[in-house]
XYZ file of C-alpha atoms in Angstrom:
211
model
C 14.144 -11.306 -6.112
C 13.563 -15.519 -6.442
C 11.026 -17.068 -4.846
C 13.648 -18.276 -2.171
C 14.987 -14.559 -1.532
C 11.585 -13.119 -0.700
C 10.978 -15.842 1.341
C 14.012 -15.612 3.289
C 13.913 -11.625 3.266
C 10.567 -11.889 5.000
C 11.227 -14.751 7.159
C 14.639 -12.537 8.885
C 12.281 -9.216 9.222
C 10.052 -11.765 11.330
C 12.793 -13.254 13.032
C 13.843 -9.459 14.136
C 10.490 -8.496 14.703
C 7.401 -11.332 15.264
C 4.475 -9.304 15.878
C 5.091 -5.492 14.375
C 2.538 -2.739 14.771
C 1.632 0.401 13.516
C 3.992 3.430 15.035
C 0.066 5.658 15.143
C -1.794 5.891 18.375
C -5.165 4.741 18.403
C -7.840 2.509 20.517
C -10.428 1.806 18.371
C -11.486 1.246 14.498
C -12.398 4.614 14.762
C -9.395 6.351 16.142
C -7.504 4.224 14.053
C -9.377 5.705 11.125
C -8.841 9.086 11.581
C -5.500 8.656 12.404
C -4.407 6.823 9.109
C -6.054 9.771 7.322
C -4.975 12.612 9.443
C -1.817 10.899 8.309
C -1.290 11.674 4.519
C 1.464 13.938 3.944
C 2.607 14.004 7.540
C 4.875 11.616 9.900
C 3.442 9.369 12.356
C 4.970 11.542 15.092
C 3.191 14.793 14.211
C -0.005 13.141 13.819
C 0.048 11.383 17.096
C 1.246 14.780 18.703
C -1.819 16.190 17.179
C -4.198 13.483 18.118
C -3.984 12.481 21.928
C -5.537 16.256 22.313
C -7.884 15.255 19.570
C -9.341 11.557 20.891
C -9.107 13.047 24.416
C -12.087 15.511 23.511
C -13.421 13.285 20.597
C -12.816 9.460 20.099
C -16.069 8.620 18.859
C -18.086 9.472 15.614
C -20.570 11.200 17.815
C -17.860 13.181 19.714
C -16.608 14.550 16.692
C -19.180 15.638 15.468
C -20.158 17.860 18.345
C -16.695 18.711 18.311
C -17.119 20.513 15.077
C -15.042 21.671 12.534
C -13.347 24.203 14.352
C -12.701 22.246 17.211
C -10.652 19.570 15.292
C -9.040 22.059 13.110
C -7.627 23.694 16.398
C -6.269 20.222 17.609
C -4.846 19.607 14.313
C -3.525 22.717 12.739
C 0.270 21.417 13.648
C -0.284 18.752 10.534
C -0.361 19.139 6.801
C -3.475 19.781 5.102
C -5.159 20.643 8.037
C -8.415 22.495 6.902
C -9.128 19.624 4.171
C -8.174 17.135 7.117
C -10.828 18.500 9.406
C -13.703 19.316 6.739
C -12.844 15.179 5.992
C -12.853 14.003 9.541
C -16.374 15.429 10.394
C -17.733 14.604 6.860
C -17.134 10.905 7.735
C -17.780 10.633 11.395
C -20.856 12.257 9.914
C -21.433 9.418 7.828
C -20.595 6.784 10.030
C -23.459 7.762 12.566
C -25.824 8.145 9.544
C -24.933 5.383 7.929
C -23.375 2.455 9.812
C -24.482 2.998 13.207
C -21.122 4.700 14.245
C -19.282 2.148 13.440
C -16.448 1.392 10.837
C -17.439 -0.484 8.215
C -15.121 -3.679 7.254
C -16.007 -3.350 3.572
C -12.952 -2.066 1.259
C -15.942 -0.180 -0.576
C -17.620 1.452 2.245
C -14.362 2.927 3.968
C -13.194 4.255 0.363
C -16.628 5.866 0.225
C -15.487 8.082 3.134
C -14.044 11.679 3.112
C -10.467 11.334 2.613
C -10.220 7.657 2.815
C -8.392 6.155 -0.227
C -6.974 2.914 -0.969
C -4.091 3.329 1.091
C -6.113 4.580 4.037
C -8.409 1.546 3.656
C -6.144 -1.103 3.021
C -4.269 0.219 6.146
C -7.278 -0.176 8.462
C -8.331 -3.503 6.937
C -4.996 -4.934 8.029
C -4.329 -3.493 11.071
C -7.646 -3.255 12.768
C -9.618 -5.926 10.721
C -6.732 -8.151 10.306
C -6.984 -8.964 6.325
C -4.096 -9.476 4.390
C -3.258 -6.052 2.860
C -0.399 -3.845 1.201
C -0.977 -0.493 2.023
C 1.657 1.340 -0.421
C 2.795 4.425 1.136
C 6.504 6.215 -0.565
C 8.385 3.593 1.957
C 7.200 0.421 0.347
C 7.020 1.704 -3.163
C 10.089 2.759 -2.578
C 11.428 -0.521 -1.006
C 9.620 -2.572 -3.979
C 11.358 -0.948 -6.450
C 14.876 -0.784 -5.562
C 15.157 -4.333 -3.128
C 13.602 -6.184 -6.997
C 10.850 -7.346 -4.348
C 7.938 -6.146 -6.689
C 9.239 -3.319 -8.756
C 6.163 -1.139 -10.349
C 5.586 1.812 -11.818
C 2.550 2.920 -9.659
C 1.925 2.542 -5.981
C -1.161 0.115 -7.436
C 1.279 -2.076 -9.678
C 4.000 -2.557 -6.515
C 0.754 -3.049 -4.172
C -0.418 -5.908 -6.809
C 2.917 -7.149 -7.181
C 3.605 -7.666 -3.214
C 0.353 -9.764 -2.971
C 1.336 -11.593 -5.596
C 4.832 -12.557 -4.724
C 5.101 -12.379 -1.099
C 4.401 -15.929 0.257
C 0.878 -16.260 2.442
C 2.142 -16.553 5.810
C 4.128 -13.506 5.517
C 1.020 -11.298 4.376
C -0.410 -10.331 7.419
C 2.779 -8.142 8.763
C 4.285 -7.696 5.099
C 3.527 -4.026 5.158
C 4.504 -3.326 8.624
C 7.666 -4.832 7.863
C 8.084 -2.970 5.166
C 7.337 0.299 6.346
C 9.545 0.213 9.502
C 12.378 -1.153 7.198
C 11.994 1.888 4.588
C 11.972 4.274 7.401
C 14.632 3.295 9.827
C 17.083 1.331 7.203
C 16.478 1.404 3.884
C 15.990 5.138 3.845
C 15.002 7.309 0.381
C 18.198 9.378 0.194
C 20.973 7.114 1.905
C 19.884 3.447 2.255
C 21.964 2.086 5.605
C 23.203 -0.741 3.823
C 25.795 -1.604 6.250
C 23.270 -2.242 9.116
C 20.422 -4.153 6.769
C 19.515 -7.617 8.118
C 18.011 -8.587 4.810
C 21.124 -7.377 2.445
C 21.849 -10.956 0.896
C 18.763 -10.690 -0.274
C 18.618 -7.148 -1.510
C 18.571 -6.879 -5.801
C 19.513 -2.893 -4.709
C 22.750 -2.120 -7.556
C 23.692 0.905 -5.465
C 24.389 -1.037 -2.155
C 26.893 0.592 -0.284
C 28.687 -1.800 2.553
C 31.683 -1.104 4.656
């Protein structure tokens, strides 16, 4: 994509959509934490299914950990992954209370010092809770990178650099929220719903199928 498509992509996802949040349930930096990595390898729907039992009993580092292992491995043992998932949540609320007061640190290097935080994980609760700027890369916008010619990449990293890059400043802040609803509801992995896309005049996509 030009310079002019991006900025016209981004500027109709706006237009559609001005202030677009995150589909996970959470009311704090630390329920949004856990939630983001409860998250890996498992839909938004499951995990919030999974976590209003969870943050009822626990939504504090201090919670959890009395909470123990078991006890958040019985709230979450619907999701993916969920004995890793619940060795990782008390292993950082852990942490948190030992290290930061309870709190969540606003650092990108602190929060990928955590238990199953990565860079995805942190650059997710930088934007959404802290606010900054970030592209989390998750399949959907790797996806969406590559095959829209927004910031095509051969690693999550290299389409995550490319979007910063490319994507005009005061379209950063919601960029990745954007994204993400648009991979999931539209521009889906096996059968992109090119005849309902908003942005397709801008789309690079060879394969689009309209009509």
């Amino acid at each position: 994509m030009t310079k002019a498509q991006i900025d016209g992509f981004f500027a109709t996802l706006a237009a559609a959509n001005p202030d677009p949040k995150t589909e996970l349930e959470y009311s704090s930096a630390y329920t949004l934490l856990v939630a983001v990595v409860l998250s890996a390898q498992a839909t938004d729907v499951s995990v919030n299914k999974a976590t209003r039992g969870l943050f009822a009993a626990a939504d504090t580092p201090a919670k959890m950990v009395a909470l123990g292992e078991d006890g958040i491995r019985d709230h979450i043992k619907t999701i993916g992954l969920f004995n890793a998932k619940a060795k990782n949540v008390l292993a950082l609320s852990q942490i948190l209370l030992d290290r930061f007061n309870g709190d969540v640190p606003a650092r990108r290097e602190d929060l990928e010092a955590l238990p199953g935080v990565g860079r995805k994980t942190a650059n997710v609760v930088l934007n959404v809770y802290f606010g900054e700027p970030t592209m989390a890369v998750d399949t959907h916008i790797f996806r969406l990178g590559n095959r829209t010619g927004l910031a095509p990449g051969a690693t999550p990293l290299a389409v995550e650099e490319a979007l910063l890059k490319r994507i005009p400043v005061q379209w950063l802040r919601h960029a990745h929220h954007w994204l993400i609803l648009h991979g999931r509801y539209i521009c889906k992995a096996r059968k992109p719903e090119c005849d309902r896309c908003p942005v397709t005049e801008f789309c690079r996509y060879k394969g689009k199928s309209i009509g």
